[in-house]
Short mmCIF file of C-alpha atoms in Angstrom, two decimals:
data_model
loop_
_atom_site.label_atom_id
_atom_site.label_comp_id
_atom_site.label_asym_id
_atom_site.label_seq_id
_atom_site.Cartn_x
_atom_site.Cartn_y
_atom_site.Cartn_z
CA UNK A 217 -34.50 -85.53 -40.81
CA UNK A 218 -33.78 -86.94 -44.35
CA UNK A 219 -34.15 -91.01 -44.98
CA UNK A 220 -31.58 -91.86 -47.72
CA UNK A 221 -31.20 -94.75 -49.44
CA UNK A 222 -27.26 -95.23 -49.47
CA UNK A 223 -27.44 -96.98 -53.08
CA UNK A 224 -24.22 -94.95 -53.90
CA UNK A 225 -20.85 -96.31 -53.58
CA UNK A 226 -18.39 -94.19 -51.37
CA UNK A 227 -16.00 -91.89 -53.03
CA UNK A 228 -12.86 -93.20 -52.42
CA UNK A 229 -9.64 -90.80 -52.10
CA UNK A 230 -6.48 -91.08 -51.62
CA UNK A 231 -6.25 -95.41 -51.17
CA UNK A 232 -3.61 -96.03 -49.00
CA UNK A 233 -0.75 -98.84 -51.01
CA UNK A 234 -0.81 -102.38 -49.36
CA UNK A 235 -3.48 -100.87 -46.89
CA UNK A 236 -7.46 -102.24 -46.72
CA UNK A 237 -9.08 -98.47 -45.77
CA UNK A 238 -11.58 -98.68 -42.49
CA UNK A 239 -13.98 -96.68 -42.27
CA UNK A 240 -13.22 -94.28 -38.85
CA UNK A 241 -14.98 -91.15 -39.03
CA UNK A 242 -13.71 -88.61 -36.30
CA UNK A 243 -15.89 -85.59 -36.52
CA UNK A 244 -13.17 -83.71 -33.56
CA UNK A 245 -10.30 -84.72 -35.94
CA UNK A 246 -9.99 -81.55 -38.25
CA UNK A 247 -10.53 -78.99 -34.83
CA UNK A 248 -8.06 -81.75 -32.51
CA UNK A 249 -5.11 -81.84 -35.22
CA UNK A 250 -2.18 -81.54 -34.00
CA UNK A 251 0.23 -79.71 -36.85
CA UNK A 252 1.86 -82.51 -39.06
CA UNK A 253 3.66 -85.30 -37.71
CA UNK A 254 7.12 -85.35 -39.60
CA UNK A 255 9.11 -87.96 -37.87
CA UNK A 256 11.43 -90.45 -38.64
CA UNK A 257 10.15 -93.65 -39.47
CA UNK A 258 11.29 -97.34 -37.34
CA UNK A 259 14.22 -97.69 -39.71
CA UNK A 260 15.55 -94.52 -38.99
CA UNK A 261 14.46 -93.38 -42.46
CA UNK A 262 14.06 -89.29 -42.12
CA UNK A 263 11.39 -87.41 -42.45
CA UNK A 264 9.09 -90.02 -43.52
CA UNK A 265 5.46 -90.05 -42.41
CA UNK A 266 4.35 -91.82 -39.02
CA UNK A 267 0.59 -92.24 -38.52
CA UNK A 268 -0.95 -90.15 -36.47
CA UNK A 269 -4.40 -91.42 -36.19
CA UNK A 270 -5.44 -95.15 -37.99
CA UNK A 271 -6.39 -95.74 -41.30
CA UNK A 272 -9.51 -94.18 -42.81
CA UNK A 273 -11.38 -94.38 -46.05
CA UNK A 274 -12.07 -91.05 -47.90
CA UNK A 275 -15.27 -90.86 -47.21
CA UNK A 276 -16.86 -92.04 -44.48
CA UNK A 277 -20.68 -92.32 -45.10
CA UNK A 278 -21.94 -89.72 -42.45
CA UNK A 279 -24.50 -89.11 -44.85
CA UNK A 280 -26.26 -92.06 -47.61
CA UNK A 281 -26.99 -94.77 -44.93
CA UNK A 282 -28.38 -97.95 -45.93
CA UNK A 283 -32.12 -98.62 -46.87
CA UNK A 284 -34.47 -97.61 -44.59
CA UNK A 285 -32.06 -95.43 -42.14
CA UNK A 286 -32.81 -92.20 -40.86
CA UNK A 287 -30.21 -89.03 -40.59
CA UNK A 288 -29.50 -85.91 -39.29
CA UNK A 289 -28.83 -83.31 -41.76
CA UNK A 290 -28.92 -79.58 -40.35
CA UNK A 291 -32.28 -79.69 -38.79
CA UNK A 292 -31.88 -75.59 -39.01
CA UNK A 293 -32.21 -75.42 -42.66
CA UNK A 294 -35.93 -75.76 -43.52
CA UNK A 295 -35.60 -77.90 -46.90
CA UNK A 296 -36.95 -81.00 -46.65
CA UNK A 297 -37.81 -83.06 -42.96
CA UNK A 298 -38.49 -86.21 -44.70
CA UNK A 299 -38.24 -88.84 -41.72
CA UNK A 300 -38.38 -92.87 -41.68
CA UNK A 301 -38.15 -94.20 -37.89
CA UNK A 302 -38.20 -98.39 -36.91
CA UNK A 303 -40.55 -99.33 -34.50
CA UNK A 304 -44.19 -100.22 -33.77
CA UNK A 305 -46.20 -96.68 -32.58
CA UNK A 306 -48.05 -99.24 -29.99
CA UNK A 307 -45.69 -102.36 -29.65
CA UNK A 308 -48.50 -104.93 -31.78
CA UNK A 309 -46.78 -104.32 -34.86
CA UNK A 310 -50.08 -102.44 -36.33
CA UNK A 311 -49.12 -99.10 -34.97
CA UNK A 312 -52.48 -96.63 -33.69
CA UNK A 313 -55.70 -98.07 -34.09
CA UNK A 314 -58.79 -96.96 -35.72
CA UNK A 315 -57.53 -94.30 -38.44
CA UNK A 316 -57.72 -91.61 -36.23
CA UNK A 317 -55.00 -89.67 -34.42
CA UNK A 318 -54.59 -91.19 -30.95
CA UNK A 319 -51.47 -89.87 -28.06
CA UNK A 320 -48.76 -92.33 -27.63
CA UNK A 321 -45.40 -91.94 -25.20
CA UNK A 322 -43.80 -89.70 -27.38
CA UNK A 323 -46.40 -87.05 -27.16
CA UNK A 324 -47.26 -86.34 -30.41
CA UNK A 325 -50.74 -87.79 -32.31
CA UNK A 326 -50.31 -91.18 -34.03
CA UNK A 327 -52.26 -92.15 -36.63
CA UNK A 328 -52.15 -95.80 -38.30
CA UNK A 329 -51.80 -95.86 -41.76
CA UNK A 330 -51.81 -98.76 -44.75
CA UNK A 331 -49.65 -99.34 -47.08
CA UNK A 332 -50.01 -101.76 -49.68
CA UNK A 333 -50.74 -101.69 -53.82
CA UNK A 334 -54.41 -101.61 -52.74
CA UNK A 335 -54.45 -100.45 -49.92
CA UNK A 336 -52.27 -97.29 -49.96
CA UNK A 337 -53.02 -94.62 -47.65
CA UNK A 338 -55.96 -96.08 -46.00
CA UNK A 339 -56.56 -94.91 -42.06
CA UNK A 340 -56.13 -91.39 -42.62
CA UNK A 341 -59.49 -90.06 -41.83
CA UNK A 342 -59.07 -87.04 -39.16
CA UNK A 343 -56.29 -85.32 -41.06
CA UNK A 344 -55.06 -82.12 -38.97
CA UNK A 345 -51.94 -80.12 -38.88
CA UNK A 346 -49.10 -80.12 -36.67
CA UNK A 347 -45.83 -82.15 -36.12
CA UNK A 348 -47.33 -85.91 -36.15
CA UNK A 349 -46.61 -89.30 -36.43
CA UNK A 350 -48.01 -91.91 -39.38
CA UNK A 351 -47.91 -95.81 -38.19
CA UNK A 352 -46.84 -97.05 -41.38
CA UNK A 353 -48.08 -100.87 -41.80
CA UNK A 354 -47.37 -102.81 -44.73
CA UNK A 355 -49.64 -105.21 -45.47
CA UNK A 356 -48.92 -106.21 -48.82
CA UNK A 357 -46.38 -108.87 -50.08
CA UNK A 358 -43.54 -107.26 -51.08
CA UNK A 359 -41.18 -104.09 -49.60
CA UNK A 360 -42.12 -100.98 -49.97
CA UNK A 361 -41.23 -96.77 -50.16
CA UNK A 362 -43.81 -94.66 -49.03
CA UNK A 363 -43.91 -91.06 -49.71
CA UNK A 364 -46.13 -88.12 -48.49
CA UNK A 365 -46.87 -85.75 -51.34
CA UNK A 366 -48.86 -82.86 -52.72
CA UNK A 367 -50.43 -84.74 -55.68
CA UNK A 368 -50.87 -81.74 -57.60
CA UNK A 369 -46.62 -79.95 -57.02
CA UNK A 370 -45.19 -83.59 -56.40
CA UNK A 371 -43.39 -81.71 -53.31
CA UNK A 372 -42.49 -84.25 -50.62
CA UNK A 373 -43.40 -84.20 -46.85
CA UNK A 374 -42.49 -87.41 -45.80
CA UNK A 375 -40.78 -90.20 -46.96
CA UNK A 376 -39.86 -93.98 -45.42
CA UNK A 377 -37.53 -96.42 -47.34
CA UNK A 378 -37.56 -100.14 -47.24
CA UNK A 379 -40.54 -100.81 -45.50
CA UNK A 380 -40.85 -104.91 -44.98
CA UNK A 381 -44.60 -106.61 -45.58
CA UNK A 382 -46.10 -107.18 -42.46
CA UNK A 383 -43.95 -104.41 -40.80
CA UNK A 384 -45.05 -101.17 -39.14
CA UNK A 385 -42.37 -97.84 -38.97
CA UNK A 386 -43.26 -94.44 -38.00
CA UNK A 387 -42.90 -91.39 -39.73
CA UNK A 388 -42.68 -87.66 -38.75
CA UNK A 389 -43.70 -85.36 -40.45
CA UNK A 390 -44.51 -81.70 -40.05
CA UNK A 391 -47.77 -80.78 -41.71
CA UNK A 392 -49.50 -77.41 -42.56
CA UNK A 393 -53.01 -76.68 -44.44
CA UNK A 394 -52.99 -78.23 -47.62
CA UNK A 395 -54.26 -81.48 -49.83
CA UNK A 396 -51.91 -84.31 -49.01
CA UNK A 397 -51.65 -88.29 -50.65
CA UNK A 398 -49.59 -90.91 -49.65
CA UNK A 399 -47.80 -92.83 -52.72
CA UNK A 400 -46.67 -96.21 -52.28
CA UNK A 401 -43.87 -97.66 -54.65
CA UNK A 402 -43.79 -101.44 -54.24
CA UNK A 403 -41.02 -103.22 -55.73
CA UNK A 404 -41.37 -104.14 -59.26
CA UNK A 405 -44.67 -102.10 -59.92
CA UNK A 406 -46.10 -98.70 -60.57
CA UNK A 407 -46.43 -96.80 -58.16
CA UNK A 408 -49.91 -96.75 -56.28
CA UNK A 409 -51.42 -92.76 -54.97
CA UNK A 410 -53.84 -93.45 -52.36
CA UNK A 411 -56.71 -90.78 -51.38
CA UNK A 412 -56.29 -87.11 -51.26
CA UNK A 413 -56.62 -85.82 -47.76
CA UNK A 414 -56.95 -82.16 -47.12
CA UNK A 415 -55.80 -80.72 -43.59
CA UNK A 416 -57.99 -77.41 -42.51
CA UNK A 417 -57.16 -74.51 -41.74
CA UNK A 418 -54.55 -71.73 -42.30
CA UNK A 419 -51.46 -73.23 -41.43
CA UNK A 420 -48.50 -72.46 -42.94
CA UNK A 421 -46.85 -75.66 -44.52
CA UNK A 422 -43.94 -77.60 -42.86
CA UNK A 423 -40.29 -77.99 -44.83
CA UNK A 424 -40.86 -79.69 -48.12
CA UNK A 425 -38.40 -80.69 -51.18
CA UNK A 426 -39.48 -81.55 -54.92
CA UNK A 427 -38.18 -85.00 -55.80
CA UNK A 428 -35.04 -85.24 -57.98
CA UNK A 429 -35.23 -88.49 -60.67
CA UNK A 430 -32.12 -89.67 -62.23
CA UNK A 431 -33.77 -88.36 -65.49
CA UNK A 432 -33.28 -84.61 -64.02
CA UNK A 433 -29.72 -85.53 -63.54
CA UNK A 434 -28.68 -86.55 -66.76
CA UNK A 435 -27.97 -83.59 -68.13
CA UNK A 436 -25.99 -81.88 -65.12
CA UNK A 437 -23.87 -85.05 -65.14
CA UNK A 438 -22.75 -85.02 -69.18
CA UNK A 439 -22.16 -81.21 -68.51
CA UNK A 440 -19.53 -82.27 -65.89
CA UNK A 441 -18.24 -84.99 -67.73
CA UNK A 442 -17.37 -82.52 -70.76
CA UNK A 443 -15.58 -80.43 -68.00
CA UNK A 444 -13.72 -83.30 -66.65
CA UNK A 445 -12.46 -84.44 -70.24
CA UNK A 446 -11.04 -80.89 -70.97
CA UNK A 447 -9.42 -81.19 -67.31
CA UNK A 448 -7.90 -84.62 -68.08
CA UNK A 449 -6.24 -83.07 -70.86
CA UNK A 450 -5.00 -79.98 -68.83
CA UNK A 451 -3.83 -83.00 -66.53
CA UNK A 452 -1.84 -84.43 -69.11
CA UNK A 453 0.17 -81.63 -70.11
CA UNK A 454 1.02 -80.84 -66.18
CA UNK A 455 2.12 -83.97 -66.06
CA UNK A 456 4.55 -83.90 -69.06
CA UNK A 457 5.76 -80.69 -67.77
CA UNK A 458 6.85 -82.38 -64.86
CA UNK A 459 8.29 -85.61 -66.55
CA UNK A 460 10.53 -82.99 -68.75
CA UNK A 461 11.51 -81.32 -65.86
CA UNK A 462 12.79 -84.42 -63.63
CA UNK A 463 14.54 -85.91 -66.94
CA UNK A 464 16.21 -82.72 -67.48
CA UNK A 465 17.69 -82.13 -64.04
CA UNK A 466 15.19 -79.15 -63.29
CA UNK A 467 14.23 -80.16 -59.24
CA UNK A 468 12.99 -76.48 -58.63
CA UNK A 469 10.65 -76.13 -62.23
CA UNK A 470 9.56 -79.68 -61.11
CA UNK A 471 8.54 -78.41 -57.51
CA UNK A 472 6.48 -76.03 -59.64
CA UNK A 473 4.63 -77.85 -62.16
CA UNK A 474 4.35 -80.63 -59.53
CA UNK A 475 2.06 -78.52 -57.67
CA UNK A 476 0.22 -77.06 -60.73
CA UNK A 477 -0.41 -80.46 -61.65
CA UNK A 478 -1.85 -81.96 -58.90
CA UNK A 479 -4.04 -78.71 -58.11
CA UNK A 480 -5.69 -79.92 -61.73
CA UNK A 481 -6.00 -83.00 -60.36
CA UNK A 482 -7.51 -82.06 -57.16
CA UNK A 483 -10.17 -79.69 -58.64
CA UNK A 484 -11.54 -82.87 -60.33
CA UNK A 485 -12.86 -84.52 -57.43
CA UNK A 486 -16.32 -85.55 -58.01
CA UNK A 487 -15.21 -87.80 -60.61
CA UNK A 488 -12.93 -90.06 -58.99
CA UNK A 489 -15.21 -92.44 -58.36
CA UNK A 490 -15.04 -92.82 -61.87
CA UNK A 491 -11.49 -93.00 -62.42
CA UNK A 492 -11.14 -96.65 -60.52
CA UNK A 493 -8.20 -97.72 -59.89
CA UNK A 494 -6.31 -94.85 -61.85
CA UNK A 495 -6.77 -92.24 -58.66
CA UNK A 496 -4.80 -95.27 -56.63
CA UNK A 497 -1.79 -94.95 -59.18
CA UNK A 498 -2.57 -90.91 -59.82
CA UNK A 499 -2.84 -90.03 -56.52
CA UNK A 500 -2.42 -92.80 -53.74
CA UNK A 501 -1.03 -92.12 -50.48
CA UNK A 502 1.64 -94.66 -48.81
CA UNK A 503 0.56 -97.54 -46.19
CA UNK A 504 1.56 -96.02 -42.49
CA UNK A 505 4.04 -98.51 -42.09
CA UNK A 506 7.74 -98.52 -41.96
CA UNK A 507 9.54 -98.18 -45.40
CA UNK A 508 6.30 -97.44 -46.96
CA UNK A 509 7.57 -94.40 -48.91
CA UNK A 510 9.90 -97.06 -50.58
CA UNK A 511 7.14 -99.73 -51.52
CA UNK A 512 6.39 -100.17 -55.62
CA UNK A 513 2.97 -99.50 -54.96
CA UNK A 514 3.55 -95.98 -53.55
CA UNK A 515 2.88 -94.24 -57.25
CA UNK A 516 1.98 -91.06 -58.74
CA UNK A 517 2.05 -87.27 -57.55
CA UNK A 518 2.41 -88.09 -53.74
CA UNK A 519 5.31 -90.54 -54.58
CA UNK A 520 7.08 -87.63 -56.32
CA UNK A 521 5.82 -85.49 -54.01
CA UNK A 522 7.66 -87.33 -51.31
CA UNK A 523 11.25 -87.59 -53.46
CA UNK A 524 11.32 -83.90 -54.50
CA UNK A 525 10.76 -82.60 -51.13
CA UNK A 526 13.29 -85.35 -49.26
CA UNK A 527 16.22 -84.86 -51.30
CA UNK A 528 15.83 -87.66 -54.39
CA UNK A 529 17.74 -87.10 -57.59
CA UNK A 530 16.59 -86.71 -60.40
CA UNK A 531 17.59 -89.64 -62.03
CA UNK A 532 15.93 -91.43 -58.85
CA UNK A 533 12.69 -89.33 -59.56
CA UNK A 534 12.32 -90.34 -63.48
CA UNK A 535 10.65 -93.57 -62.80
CA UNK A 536 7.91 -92.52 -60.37
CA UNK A 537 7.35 -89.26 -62.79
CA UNK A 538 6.90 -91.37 -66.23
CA UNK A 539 4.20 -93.86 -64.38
CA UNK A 540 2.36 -90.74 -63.24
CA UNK A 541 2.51 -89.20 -66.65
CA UNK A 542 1.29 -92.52 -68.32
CA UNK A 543 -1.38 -92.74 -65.84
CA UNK A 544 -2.52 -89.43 -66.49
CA UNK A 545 -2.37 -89.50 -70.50
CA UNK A 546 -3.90 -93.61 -69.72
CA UNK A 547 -7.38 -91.48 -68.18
CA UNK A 548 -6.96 -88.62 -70.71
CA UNK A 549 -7.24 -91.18 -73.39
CA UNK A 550 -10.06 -93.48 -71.97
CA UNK A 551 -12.24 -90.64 -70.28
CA UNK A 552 -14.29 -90.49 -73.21
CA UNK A 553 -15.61 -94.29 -72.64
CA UNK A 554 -16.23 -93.32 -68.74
CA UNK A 555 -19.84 -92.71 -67.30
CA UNK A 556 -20.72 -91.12 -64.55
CA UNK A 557 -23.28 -92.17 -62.14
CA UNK A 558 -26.17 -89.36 -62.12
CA UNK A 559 -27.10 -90.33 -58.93
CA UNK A 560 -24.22 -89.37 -57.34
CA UNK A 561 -24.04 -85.89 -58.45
CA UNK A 562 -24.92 -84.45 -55.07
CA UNK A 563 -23.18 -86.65 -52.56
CA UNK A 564 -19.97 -85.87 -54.32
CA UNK A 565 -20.28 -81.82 -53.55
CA UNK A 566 -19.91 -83.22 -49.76
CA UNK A 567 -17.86 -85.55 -49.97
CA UNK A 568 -15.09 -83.31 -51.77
CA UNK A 569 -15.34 -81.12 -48.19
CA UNK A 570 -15.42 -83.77 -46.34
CA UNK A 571 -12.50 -85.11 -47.51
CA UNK A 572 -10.32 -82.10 -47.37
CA UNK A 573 -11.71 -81.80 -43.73
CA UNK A 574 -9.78 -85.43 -42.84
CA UNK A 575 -7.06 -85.36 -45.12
CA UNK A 576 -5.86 -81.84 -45.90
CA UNK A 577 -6.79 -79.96 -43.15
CA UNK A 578 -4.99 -82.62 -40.73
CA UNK A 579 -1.86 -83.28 -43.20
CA UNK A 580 -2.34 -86.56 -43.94
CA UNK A 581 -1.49 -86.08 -47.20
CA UNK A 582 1.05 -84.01 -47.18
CA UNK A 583 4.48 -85.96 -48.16
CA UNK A 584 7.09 -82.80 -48.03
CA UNK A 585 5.87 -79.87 -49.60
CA UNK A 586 3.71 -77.93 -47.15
CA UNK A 587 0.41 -77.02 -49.94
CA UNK A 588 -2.05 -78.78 -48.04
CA UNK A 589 -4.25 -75.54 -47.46
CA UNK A 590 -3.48 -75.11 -51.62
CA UNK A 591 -5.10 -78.87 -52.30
CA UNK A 592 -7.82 -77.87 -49.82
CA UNK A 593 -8.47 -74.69 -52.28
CA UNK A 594 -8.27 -76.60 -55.22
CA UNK A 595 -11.19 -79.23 -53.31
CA UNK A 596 -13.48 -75.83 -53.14
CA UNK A 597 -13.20 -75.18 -56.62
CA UNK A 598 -14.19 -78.48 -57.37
CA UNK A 599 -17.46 -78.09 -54.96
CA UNK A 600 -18.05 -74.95 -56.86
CA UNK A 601 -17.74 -76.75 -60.49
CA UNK A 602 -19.89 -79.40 -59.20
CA UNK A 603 -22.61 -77.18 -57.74
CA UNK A 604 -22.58 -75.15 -60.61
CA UNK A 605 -23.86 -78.06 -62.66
CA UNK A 606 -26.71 -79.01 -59.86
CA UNK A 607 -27.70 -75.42 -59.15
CA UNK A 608 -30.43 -75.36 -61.42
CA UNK A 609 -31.96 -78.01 -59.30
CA UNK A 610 -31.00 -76.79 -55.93
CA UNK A 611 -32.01 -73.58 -56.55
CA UNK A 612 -36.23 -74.20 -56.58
CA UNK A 613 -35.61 -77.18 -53.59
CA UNK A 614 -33.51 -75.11 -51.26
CA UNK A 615 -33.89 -72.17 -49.70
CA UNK A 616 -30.67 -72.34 -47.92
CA UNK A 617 -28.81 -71.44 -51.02
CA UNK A 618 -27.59 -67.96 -50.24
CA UNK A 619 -26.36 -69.42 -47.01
CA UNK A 620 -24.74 -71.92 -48.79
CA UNK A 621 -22.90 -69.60 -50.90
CA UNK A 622 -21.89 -67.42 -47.95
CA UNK A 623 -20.43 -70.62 -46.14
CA UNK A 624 -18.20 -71.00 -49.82
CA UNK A 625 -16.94 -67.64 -49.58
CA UNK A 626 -16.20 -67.50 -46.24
CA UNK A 627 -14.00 -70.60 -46.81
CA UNK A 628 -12.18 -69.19 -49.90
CA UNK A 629 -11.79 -66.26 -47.74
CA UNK A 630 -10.11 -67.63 -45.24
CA UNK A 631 -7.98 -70.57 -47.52
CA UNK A 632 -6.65 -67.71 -49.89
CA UNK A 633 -5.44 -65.52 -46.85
CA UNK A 634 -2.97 -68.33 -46.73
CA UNK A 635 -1.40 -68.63 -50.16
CA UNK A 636 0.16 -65.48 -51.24
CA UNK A 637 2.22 -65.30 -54.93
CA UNK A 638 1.92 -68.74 -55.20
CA UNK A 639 3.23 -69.54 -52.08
CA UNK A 640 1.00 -71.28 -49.52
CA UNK A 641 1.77 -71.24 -45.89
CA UNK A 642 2.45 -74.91 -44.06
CA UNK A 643 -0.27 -76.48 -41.91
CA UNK A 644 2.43 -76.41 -39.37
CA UNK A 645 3.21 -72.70 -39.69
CA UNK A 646 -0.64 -71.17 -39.38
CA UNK A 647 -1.06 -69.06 -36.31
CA UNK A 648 -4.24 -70.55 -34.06
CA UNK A 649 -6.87 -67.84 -34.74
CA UNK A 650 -6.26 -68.49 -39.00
CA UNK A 651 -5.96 -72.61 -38.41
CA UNK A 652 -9.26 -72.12 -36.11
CA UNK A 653 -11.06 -69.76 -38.65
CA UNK A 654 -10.31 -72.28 -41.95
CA UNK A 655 -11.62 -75.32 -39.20
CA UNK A 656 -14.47 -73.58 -38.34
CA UNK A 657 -15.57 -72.07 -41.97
CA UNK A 658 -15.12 -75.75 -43.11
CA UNK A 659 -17.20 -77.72 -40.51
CA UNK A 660 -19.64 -74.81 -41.22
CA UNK A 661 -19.72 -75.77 -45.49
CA UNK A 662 -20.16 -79.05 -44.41
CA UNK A 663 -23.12 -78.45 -42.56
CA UNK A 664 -24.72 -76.30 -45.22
CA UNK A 665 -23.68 -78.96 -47.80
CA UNK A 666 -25.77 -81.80 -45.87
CA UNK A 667 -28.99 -80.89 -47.44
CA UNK A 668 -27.32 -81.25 -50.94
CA UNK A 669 -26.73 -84.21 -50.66
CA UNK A 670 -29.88 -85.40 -49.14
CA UNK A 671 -32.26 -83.07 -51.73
CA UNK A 672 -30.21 -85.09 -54.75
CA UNK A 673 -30.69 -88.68 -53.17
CA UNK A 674 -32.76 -90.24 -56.25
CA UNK A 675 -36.35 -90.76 -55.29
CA UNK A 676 -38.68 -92.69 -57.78
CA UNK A 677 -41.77 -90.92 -59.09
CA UNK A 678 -43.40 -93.66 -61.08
#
């Protein structure tokens, strides 16, 4: 278990035009898709897109919850159980009394712990090892973060976020032989180490992660931005490519450098956050209404997406493909004034799979030309780009890694069996055994890329 602050905006992908996103996370849709719906629309309007399923947000937050929450991320990898739970240990609001581990309903040992700027770690005077639970009571005047370290590695055990004065929440942790402090980060001071406990014994220590500060991220995150300005720039020159094409009559060379193009675009994805309101004109998806394909606001490569594969002419097409070119040249030009938040470094490398998981994989996005498997390829590249940046951190906090890897490969594996020359089979043409396999191998990423996210959550050290 892994409490998260949620301080991080979600990614959004993909805005729908003249459409407020809800968030609706469906973990069954991706495996449940039915192959994509391609029917005519109320005013008889063919081949337009009809909604299958309602309106969703790019990313709903499955993981990042708000302060103080507790979640789930693949209890089988042993990186960090860092837990934060809500509720008295004995029902007085003091949790266990007397400092010493005592049974409660659960089962497991309680023990009743302060927290406070001078009072931190007080109660904990029979340490021993095992799975246990700390009554965390805070009895100073002002919210607090409490943290379970080794005071001499700084590796975490334990962590609880947002912890009221004159509250008590419960923490589980999983505790071997070792020396042990609690740390207590008030809001608006220094942070306050209380006592050094040492558990007896032999026992092997439980999972574990080494804080990540937003000063560790810093240089990952200018790395990336470098990479996403020489992108933009590839981005631009796609996009003029195109523009040439549609004002010279070429439809097929367009269908070409259309996909090109947006398979730049695609592979930038932990960025977009960053982009504002240039990914709605870049790469915005119609509202699921009638006529929506037709509204003004439908722009940029899904607009001409939608006209090349439909039968538009040219000269219908030139519009749509000079606002996406201006966009794109618009966040070539201006990228160099962008910054990217450090902090959310590792929630993008999910996101980006959890996207194409929603969107791609159930053809949401697809407005005519069948590459939704190719966009979902281009999304794993951008994992791996993003990952390559962090991997110097995630290396020494997870162990998982060489699973992590395998789960990327298998994916790649199983996306590039369907795109051959260039060519990339429809979402509607997969035979059950491949559409299962690419399902499965991505639920699978997602799982392994769970701790990521957690692991790069910014804790505060000082």
């Amino acid at each position: 278990m892994l409490s998260m602050s949620g301080a991080n905006e979600p990614l959004q992908r993909h805005p729908e035009a003249g459409v407020s996103a809800e968030s609706d996370s469906d973990p069954s849709a991706t495996a449940a898709a039915p192959d994509p719906a391609r029917a005519a629309e109320a005013d008889g309007e063919p081949g337009a897109i009809t909604a299958a399923a309602p309106p969703r947000t790019r990313v709903p937050r499955t993981i990042g919850l708000a302060a103080g929450a507790v979640v789930a991320v693949a209890a089988v990898v042993t990186v960090a159980v860092l837990a934060g739970g809500g509720h008295d240990g004995d029902g007085d609001g003091k949790g266990g009394q007397g400092g010493t581990a005592t049974p409660a309903a659960d089962g497991l040992p309680h023990t009743a712990v302060e927290v406070s700027t001078g009072s931190c770690g007080r109660g904990w005077t029979s340490p021993h090892p095992g799975t246990q639970v700390f009554d965390l009571h805070n009895s100073g005047s002002g919210a607090s973060e409490v943290y379970l370290a080794d005071p001499a590695s700084g590796r975490l055990f334990g962590e609880l976020e947002g912890l009221a004065p004159g509250t008590t929440r419960q923490m589980l942790v999983d505790l071997g032989s070792g020396t042990y402090a609690f740390k207590c980060l008030q809001e608006d001071t220094d942070a306050i180490t209380g006592p050094k406990v040492t558990v007896p014994g032999s026992t092997p220590r439980g999972p574990s992660t080494l804080p990540v500060t937003e000063h560790d991220l810093i240089p990952p995150t200018l790395a990336y931005q470098q990479w996403i300005g020489a992108r933009a720039g590839d981005l631009a020159r796609g996009t003029a490519a195109l523009e040439a094409d549609i004002d010279g009559g070429d439809l097929a060379a367009a269908k070409r450098d259309w996909l090109s193009a947006h398979l730049v675009y695609e592979r930038m994805g932990a960025a977009y956050g960053t982009f504002g309101d240039a990914d709605g004109v870049i790469n915005g998806t119609a509202a699921r209404t009638p006529g929506a394909v037709r509204d003004p606001s439908f722009t940029g490569f899904h607009r001409v997406e939608y006209g090349l594969w439909h039968g538009e002419s040219a000269a219908s097409l030139k519009a749509p493909a000079a606002g996406l070119d201006s966009a794109a040249r618009a966040l070539r030009d201006g990228w160099s004034q962008a910054r990217m938040d450090p902090a959310d470094m590792g929630l993008r490398a999910h996101e980006i799979i959890e996207n194409t998981e929603q969107f791609e994989l159930t053809g949401r996005t697809d407005y005519g030309s069948g590459t939704s498997l190719a966009t979902a390829r281009a999304n794993l590249d951008g994992t791996r780009e993003i990952l390559s940046r962090l991997r110097p951190l995630l290396t020494p906090r997870d162990p998982a890694v060489p699973q992590l890897d395998a789960a990327l490969d298998r994916l790649q594996h199983a996306l590039d069996a369907a795109g051959k020359g260039g060519t990339w089979t429809p979402l509607d043409r997969l035979g059950q055994a491949q559409r299962e396999r690419i399902n499965a191998d991505t639920g699978d990423l997602l799982e392994q890329l769970a701790p990521v996210a957690a692991i790069f959550d910014v804790r505060r050290t000082a």
